[in-house]
Amino acid sequence: MLCELLRAMQPLARNWARELPPSELQWLQSHLQQCPACSAWWQREQAWDAALHRAMTDVTVPADLLERIWQRWQLEKRYTYRQRAMRLALAALVLLAATIVLGWYANFYVRPIDLAALTGPIRLPDHPSAEAVTNLLERHGISVPAELQRRWDFRYLKAIYYTYEQGRWLCNLEFRRDDSSAHVVVKLLPRRWCRNDQLEMFRHYPGTAVLGLDEDSPYIAFVIGQPEHIASFYREGDPTG
Ligand SMILES: [Zn+2]
């Protein structure tokens, strides 16, 4: 359960986010020292973060950035829920430390925290397909690159959500097999925010893939995951799959 909480806190603890109060940051660091599984996971996340940073242009931080983030958060429908969920999670932790009899309580309240819940997901189509997802995202002003539509298996789409990364809001498509044997995130990046030389490099780099580079779509798809997981989400018959 501690591991679940740590993973839910990760987006808030990134270098450029600095959203965690020192006490929580300290808890997070001490858990990382004690838990090899979380520590390995954390390092992988950091590596992917660094890859994304290199793929995207360096951003000049606007003076009113904090205020704009704050306004954006207030717009998020789940903002109140998120705050309440985090408080409940911390309260639950204290209780758990006090007595394992109350373990069920912590378990009940902490479980709903996941990335999608933190950032507010977009409702998925009933049967995700390249066409259905493309149409859905079009309504949100995001175009799915043709190469992703053609080569990617959309049946395993499990969530669509926004994250604030490298100083921008990004749309994420999360793909996961039902038996959890493979799990990747596809980030839809506006091409004008990207550095072409870096994208070219990440195209065949272990742990990343880039789709949509050779077309003139306004978005490219930046895929992040373990190499064998990425390979498993190409459609059957695709040369890479
Ligand atoms: Zn852990």
mmCIF file with all atom_site columns, N, CA and C in Angstrom, residues 116-160:
data_model
loop_
_atom_site.group_PDB
_atom_site.id
_atom_site.type_symbol
_atom_site.label_atom_id
_atom_site.label_alt_id
_atom_site.label_comp_id
_atom_site.label_asym_id
_atom_site.label_entity_id
_atom_site.label_seq_id
_atom_site.pdbx_PDB_ins_code
_atom_site.Cartn_x
_atom_site.Cartn_y
_atom_site.Cartn_z
_atom_site.occupancy
_atom_site.B_iso_or_equiv
_atom_site.pdbx_formal_charge
_atom_site.auth_seq_id
_atom_site.auth_comp_id
_atom_site.auth_asym_id
_atom_site.auth_atom_id
_atom_site.pdbx_PDB_model_num
ATOM 1   N N  . ALA A 1 116 ? -4.831  8.686  -13.372 1.00 0.00 ? 116 ALA A N  1
ATOM 2   C CA . ALA A 1 116 ? -5.997  9.179  -14.087 1.00 0.00 ? 116 ALA A CA 1
ATOM 3   C C  . ALA A 1 116 ? -6.904  9.964  -13.155 1.00 0.00 ? 116 ALA A C  1
ATOM 4   N N  . ALA A 1 117 ? -7.043  9.469  -11.914 1.00 0.00 ? 117 ALA A N  1
ATOM 5   C CA . ALA A 1 117 ? -7.915  10.152 -10.966 1.00 0.00 ? 117 ALA A CA 1
ATOM 6   C C  . ALA A 1 117 ? -7.324  11.500 -10.566 1.00 0.00 ? 117 ALA A C  1
ATOM 7   N N  . LEU A 1 118 ? -5.999  11.560 -10.512 1.00 0.00 ? 118 LEU A N  1
ATOM 8   C CA . LEU A 1 118 ? -5.359  12.807 -10.106 1.00 0.00 ? 118 LEU A CA 1
ATOM 9   C C  . LEU A 1 118 ? -5.547  13.898 -11.145 1.00 0.00 ? 118 LEU A C  1
ATOM 10  N N  . THR A 1 119 ? -5.528  13.535 -12.415 1.00 0.00 ? 119 THR A N  1
ATOM 11  C CA . THR A 1 119 ? -5.538  14.568 -13.445 1.00 0.00 ? 119 THR A CA 1
ATOM 12  C C  . THR A 1 119 ? -6.872  14.679 -14.167 1.00 0.00 ? 119 THR A C  1
ATOM 13  N N  . GLY A 1 120 ? -7.801  13.761 -13.909 1.00 0.00 ? 120 GLY A N  1
ATOM 14  C CA . GLY A 1 120 ? -9.097  13.847 -14.566 1.00 0.00 ? 120 GLY A CA 1
ATOM 15  C C  . GLY A 1 120 ? -9.065  13.219 -15.945 1.00 0.00 ? 120 GLY A C  1
ATOM 16  N N  . PRO A 1 121 ? -9.559  11.984 -16.075 1.00 0.00 ? 121 PRO A N  1
ATOM 17  C CA . PRO A 1 121 ? -9.478  11.274 -17.353 1.00 0.00 ? 121 PRO A CA 1
ATOM 18  C C  . PRO A 1 121 ? -10.545 11.738 -18.346 1.00 0.00 ? 121 PRO A C  1
ATOM 19  N N  . ILE A 1 122 ? -10.293 11.500 -19.628 1.00 0.00 ? 122 ILE A N  1
ATOM 20  C CA . ILE A 1 122 ? -11.301 11.682 -20.667 1.00 0.00 ? 122 ILE A CA 1
ATOM 21  C C  . ILE A 1 122 ? -11.999 10.339 -20.816 1.00 0.00 ? 122 ILE A C  1
ATOM 22  N N  . ARG A 1 123 ? -13.331 10.344 -20.888 1.00 0.00 ? 123 ARG A N  1
ATOM 23  C CA . ARG A 1 123 ? -14.063 9.079  -20.964 1.00 0.00 ? 123 ARG A CA 1
ATOM 24  C C  . ARG A 1 123 ? -13.711 8.313  -22.235 1.00 0.00 ? 123 ARG A C  1
ATOM 25  N N  . LEU A 1 124 ? -13.407 7.030  -22.064 1.00 0.00 ? 124 LEU A N  1
ATOM 26  C CA . LEU A 1 124 ? -13.011 6.200  -23.203 1.00 0.00 ? 124 LEU A CA 1
ATOM 27  C C  . LEU A 1 124 ? -14.226 5.773  -24.017 1.00 0.00 ? 124 LEU A C  1
ATOM 28  N N  . PRO A 1 125 ? -14.029 5.550  -25.336 1.00 0.00 ? 125 PRO A N  1
ATOM 29  C CA . PRO A 1 125 ? -15.106 4.925  -26.111 1.00 0.00 ? 125 PRO A CA 1
ATOM 30  C C  . PRO A 1 125 ? -15.309 3.489  -25.612 1.00 0.00 ? 125 PRO A C  1
ATOM 31  N N  . ASP A 1 126 ? -16.523 2.940  -25.794 1.00 0.00 ? 126 ASP A N  1
ATOM 32  C CA . ASP A 1 126 ? -16.801 1.586  -25.298 1.00 0.00 ? 126 ASP A CA 1
ATOM 33  C C  . ASP A 1 126 ? -15.860 0.549  -25.901 1.00 0.00 ? 126 ASP A C  1
ATOM 34  N N  . HIS A 1 127 ? -15.624 0.660  -27.200 1.00 0.00 ? 127 HIS A N  1
ATOM 35  C CA . HIS A 1 127 ? -14.694 -0.269 -27.849 1.00 0.00 ? 127 HIS A CA 1
ATOM 36  C C  . HIS A 1 127 ? -13.615 0.555  -28.540 1.00 0.00 ? 127 HIS A C  1
ATOM 37  N N  . PRO A 1 128 ? -12.508 0.821  -27.826 1.00 0.00 ? 128 PRO A N  1
ATOM 38  C CA . PRO A 1 128 ? -11.491 1.713  -28.392 1.00 0.00 ? 128 PRO A CA 1
ATOM 39  C C  . PRO A 1 128 ? -10.936 1.169  -29.716 1.00 0.00 ? 128 PRO A C  1
ATOM 40  N N  . SER A 1 129 ? -10.959 2.009  -30.737 1.00 0.00 ? 129 SER A N  1
ATOM 41  C CA . SER A 1 129 ? -10.345 1.675  -32.016 1.00 0.00 ? 129 SER A CA 1
ATOM 42  C C  . SER A 1 129 ? -9.627  2.936  -32.462 1.00 0.00 ? 129 SER A C  1
ATOM 43  N N  . ALA A 1 130 ? -8.741  2.795  -33.453 1.00 0.00 ? 130 ALA A N  1
ATOM 44  C CA . ALA A 1 130 ? -8.002  3.960  -33.933 1.00 0.00 ? 130 ALA A CA 1
ATOM 45  C C  . ALA A 1 130 ? -8.981  5.060  -34.349 1.00 0.00 ? 130 ALA A C  1
ATOM 46  N N  . GLU A 1 131 ? -10.044 4.665  -35.040 1.00 0.00 ? 131 GLU A N  1
ATOM 47  C CA . GLU A 1 131 ? -10.987 5.648  -35.559 1.00 0.00 ? 131 GLU A CA 1
ATOM 48  C C  . GLU A 1 131 ? -11.762 6.336  -34.427 1.00 0.00 ? 131 GLU A C  1
ATOM 49  N N  . ALA A 1 132 ? -12.260 5.527  -33.477 1.00 0.00 ? 132 ALA A N  1
ATOM 50  C CA . ALA A 1 132 ? -13.048 6.089  -32.375 1.00 0.00 ? 132 ALA A CA 1
ATOM 51  C C  . ALA A 1 132 ? -12.211 7.059  -31.541 1.00 0.00 ? 132 ALA A C  1
ATOM 52  N N  . VAL A 1 133 ? -10.959 6.675  -31.263 1.00 0.00 ? 133 VAL A N  1
ATOM 53  C CA . VAL A 1 133 ? -10.100 7.517  -30.426 1.00 0.00 ? 133 VAL A CA 1
ATOM 54  C C  . VAL A 1 133 ? -9.702  8.790  -31.177 1.00 0.00 ? 133 VAL A C  1
ATOM 55  N N  . THR A 1 134 ? -9.441  8.645  -32.484 1.00 0.00 ? 134 THR A N  1
ATOM 56  C CA . THR A 1 134 ? -9.097  9.815  -33.295 1.00 0.00 ? 134 THR A CA 1
ATOM 57  C C  . THR A 1 134 ? -10.242 10.825 -33.281 1.00 0.00 ? 134 THR A C  1
ATOM 58  N N  . ASN A 1 135 ? -11.468 10.329 -33.474 1.00 0.00 ? 135 ASN A N  1
ATOM 59  C CA . ASN A 1 135 ? -12.631 11.223 -33.463 1.00 0.00 ? 135 ASN A CA 1
ATOM 60  C C  . ASN A 1 135 ? -12.825 11.881 -32.105 1.00 0.00 ? 135 ASN A C  1
ATOM 61  N N  . LEU A 1 136 ? -12.658 11.072 -31.057 1.00 0.00 ? 136 LEU A N  1
ATOM 62  C CA . LEU A 1 136 ? -12.828 11.585 -29.700 1.00 0.00 ? 136 LEU A CA 1
ATOM 63  C C  . LEU A 1 136 ? -11.831 12.715 -29.414 1.00 0.00 ? 136 LEU A C  1
ATOM 64  N N  . LEU A 1 137 ? -10.555 12.474 -29.750 1.00 0.00 ? 137 LEU A N  1
ATOM 65  C CA . LEU A 1 137 ? -9.528  13.474 -29.436 1.00 0.00 ? 137 LEU A CA 1
ATOM 66  C C  . LEU A 1 137 ? -9.652  14.706 -30.322 1.00 0.00 ? 137 LEU A C  1
ATOM 67  N N  . GLU A 1 138 ? -10.164 14.503 -31.533 1.00 0.00 ? 138 GLU A N  1
ATOM 68  C CA . GLU A 1 138 ? -10.405 15.635 -32.431 1.00 0.00 ? 138 GLU A CA 1
ATOM 69  C C  . GLU A 1 138 ? -11.305 16.656 -31.736 1.00 0.00 ? 138 GLU A C  1
ATOM 70  N N  . ARG A 1 139 ? -12.271 16.156 -30.965 1.00 0.00 ? 139 ARG A N  1
ATOM 71  C CA . ARG A 1 139 ? -13.182 17.057 -30.245 1.00 0.00 ? 139 ARG A CA 1
ATOM 72  C C  . ARG A 1 139 ? -12.469 17.805 -29.125 1.00 0.00 ? 139 ARG A C  1
ATOM 73  N N  . HIS A 1 140 ? -11.310 17.282 -28.708 1.00 0.00 ? 140 HIS A N  1
ATOM 74  C CA . HIS A 1 140 ? -10.514 17.973 -27.689 1.00 0.00 ? 140 HIS A CA 1
ATOM 75  C C  . HIS A 1 140 ? -9.386  18.783 -28.331 1.00 0.00 ? 140 HIS A C  1
ATOM 76  N N  . GLY A 1 141 ? -9.433  18.907 -29.661 1.00 0.00 ? 141 GLY A N  1
ATOM 77  C CA . GLY A 1 141 ? -8.441  19.717 -30.356 1.00 0.00 ? 141 GLY A CA 1
ATOM 78  C C  . GLY A 1 141 ? -7.106  19.023 -30.568 1.00 0.00 ? 141 GLY A C  1
ATOM 79  N N  . ILE A 1 142 ? -7.085  17.689 -30.439 1.00 0.00 ? 142 ILE A N  1
ATOM 80  C CA . ILE A 1 142 ? -5.829  16.946 -30.601 1.00 0.00 ? 142 ILE A CA 1
ATOM 81  C C  . ILE A 1 142 ? -5.966  15.994 -31.778 1.00 0.00 ? 142 ILE A C  1
ATOM 82  N N  . SER A 1 143 ? -4.994  16.037 -32.706 1.00 0.00 ? 143 SER A N  1
ATOM 83  C CA . SER A 1 143 ? -5.091  15.113 -33.833 1.00 0.00 ? 143 SER A CA 1
ATOM 84  C C  . SER A 1 143 ? -4.104  13.960 -33.650 1.00 0.00 ? 143 SER A C  1
ATOM 85  N N  . VAL A 1 144 ? -4.583  12.756 -33.904 1.00 0.00 ? 144 VAL A N  1
ATOM 86  C CA . VAL A 1 144 ? -3.763  11.555 -33.737 1.00 0.00 ? 144 VAL A CA 1
ATOM 87  C C  . VAL A 1 144 ? -2.985  11.329 -35.035 1.00 0.00 ? 144 VAL A C  1
ATOM 88  N N  . PRO A 1 145 ? -1.644  11.219 -34.970 1.00 0.00 ? 145 PRO A N  1
ATOM 89  C CA . PRO A 1 145 ? -0.862  11.017 -36.187 1.00 0.00 ? 145 PRO A CA 1
ATOM 90  C C  . PRO A 1 145 ? -1.321  9.773  -36.955 1.00 0.00 ? 145 PRO A C  1
ATOM 91  N N  . ALA A 1 146 ? -1.326  9.870  -38.292 1.00 0.00 ? 146 ALA A N  1
ATOM 92  C CA . ALA A 1 146 ? -1.801  8.764  -39.127 1.00 0.00 ? 146 ALA A CA 1
ATOM 93  C C  . ALA A 1 146 ? -0.995  7.486  -38.883 1.00 0.00 ? 146 ALA A C  1
ATOM 94  N N  . GLU A 1 147 ? 0.307   7.639  -38.638 1.00 0.00 ? 147 GLU A N  1
ATOM 95  C CA . GLU A 1 147 ? 1.137   6.444  -38.431 1.00 0.00 ? 147 GLU A CA 1
ATOM 96  C C  . GLU A 1 147 ? 0.700   5.689  -37.175 1.00 0.00 ? 147 GLU A C  1
ATOM 97  N N  . LEU A 1 148 ? 0.318   6.417  -36.134 1.00 0.00 ? 148 LEU A N  1
ATOM 98  C CA . LEU A 1 148 ? -0.162  5.762  -34.910 1.00 0.00 ? 148 LEU A CA 1
ATOM 99  C C  . LEU A 1 148 ? -1.487  5.055  -35.195 1.00 0.00 ? 148 LEU A C  1
ATOM 100 N N  . GLN A 1 149 ? -2.384  5.740  -35.917 1.00 0.00 ? 149 GLN A N  1
ATOM 101 C CA . GLN A 1 149 ? -3.676  5.137  -36.260 1.00 0.00 ? 149 GLN A CA 1
ATOM 102 C C  . GLN A 1 149 ? -3.488  3.844  -37.039 1.00 0.00 ? 149 GLN A C  1
ATOM 103 N N  . ARG A 1 150 ? -2.503  3.853  -37.939 1.00 0.00 ? 150 ARG A N  1
ATOM 104 C CA . ARG A 1 150 ? -2.315  2.729  -38.850 1.00 0.00 ? 150 ARG A CA 1
ATOM 105 C C  . ARG A 1 150 ? -1.613  1.557  -38.161 1.00 0.00 ? 150 ARG A C  1
ATOM 106 N N  . ARG A 1 151 ? -0.623  1.848  -37.331 1.00 0.00 ? 151 ARG A N  1
ATOM 107 C CA . ARG A 1 151 ? 0.251   0.779  -36.841 1.00 0.00 ? 151 ARG A CA 1
ATOM 108 C C  . ARG A 1 151 ? -0.052  0.315  -35.422 1.00 0.00 ? 151 ARG A C  1
ATOM 109 N N  . TRP A 1 152 ? -0.785  1.118  -34.663 1.00 0.00 ? 152 TRP A N  1
ATOM 110 C CA . TRP A 1 152 ? -0.930  0.833  -33.235 1.00 0.00 ? 152 TRP A CA 1
ATOM 111 C C  . TRP A 1 152 ? -2.218  0.075  -32.943 1.00 0.00 ? 152 TRP A C  1
ATOM 112 N N  . ASP A 1 153 ? -2.180  -0.826 -31.958 1.00 0.00 ? 153 ASP A N  1
ATOM 113 C CA . ASP A 1 153 ? -3.364  -1.590 -31.575 1.00 0.00 ? 153 ASP A CA 1
ATOM 114 C C  . ASP A 1 153 ? -4.102  -0.860 -30.452 1.00 0.00 ? 153 ASP A C  1
ATOM 115 N N  . PHE A 1 154 ? -5.215  -0.225 -30.795 1.00 0.00 ? 154 PHE A N  1
ATOM 116 C CA . PHE A 1 154 ? -5.934  0.613  -29.830 1.00 0.00 ? 154 PHE A CA 1
ATOM 117 C C  . PHE A 1 154 ? -6.837  -0.184 -28.893 1.00 0.00 ? 154 PHE A C  1
ATOM 118 N N  . ARG A 1 155 ? -6.934  -1.496 -29.095 1.00 0.00 ? 155 ARG A N  1
ATOM 119 C CA . ARG A 1 155 ? -7.849  -2.273 -28.254 1.00 0.00 ? 155 ARG A CA 1
ATOM 120 C C  . ARG A 1 155 ? -7.430  -2.258 -26.788 1.00 0.00 ? 155 ARG A C  1
ATOM 121 N N  . TYR A 1 156 ? -6.144  -2.003 -26.533 1.00 0.00 ? 156 TYR A N  1
ATOM 122 C CA . TYR A 1 156 ? -5.658  -2.076 -25.156 1.00 0.00 ? 156 TYR A CA 1
ATOM 123 C C  . TYR A 1 156 ? -5.600  -0.711 -24.481 1.00 0.00 ? 156 TYR A C  1
ATOM 124 N N  . LEU A 1 157 ? -6.253  0.282  -25.096 1.00 0.00 ? 157 LEU A N  1
ATOM 125 C CA . LEU A 1 157 ? -6.291  1.615  -24.489 1.00 0.00 ? 157 LEU A CA 1
ATOM 126 C C  . LEU A 1 157 ? -7.089  1.551  -23.189 1.00 0.00 ? 157 LEU A C  1
ATOM 127 N N  . LYS A 1 158 ? -6.459  1.989  -22.088 1.00 0.00 ? 158 LYS A N  1
ATOM 128 C CA . LYS A 1 158 ? -7.127  1.890  -20.788 1.00 0.00 ? 158 LYS A CA 1
ATOM 129 C C  . LYS A 1 158 ? -7.455  3.253  -20.190 1.00 0.00 ? 158 LYS A C  1
ATOM 130 N N  . ALA A 1 159 ? -6.775  4.311  -20.628 1.00 0.00 ? 159 ALA A N  1
ATOM 131 C CA . ALA A 1 159 ? -7.072  5.629  -20.054 1.00 0.00 ? 159 ALA A CA 1
ATOM 132 C C  . ALA A 1 159 ? -6.526  6.733  -20.955 1.00 0.00 ? 159 ALA A C  1
ATOM 133 N N  . ILE A 1 160 ? -7.214  7.870  -20.930 1.00 0.00 ? 160 ILE A N  1
ATOM 134 C CA . ILE A 1 160 ? -6.720  9.080  -21.589 1.00 0.00 ? 160 ILE A CA 1
ATOM 135 C C  . ILE A 1 160 ? -6.716  10.173 -20.527 1.00 0.00 ? 160 ILE A C  1
#
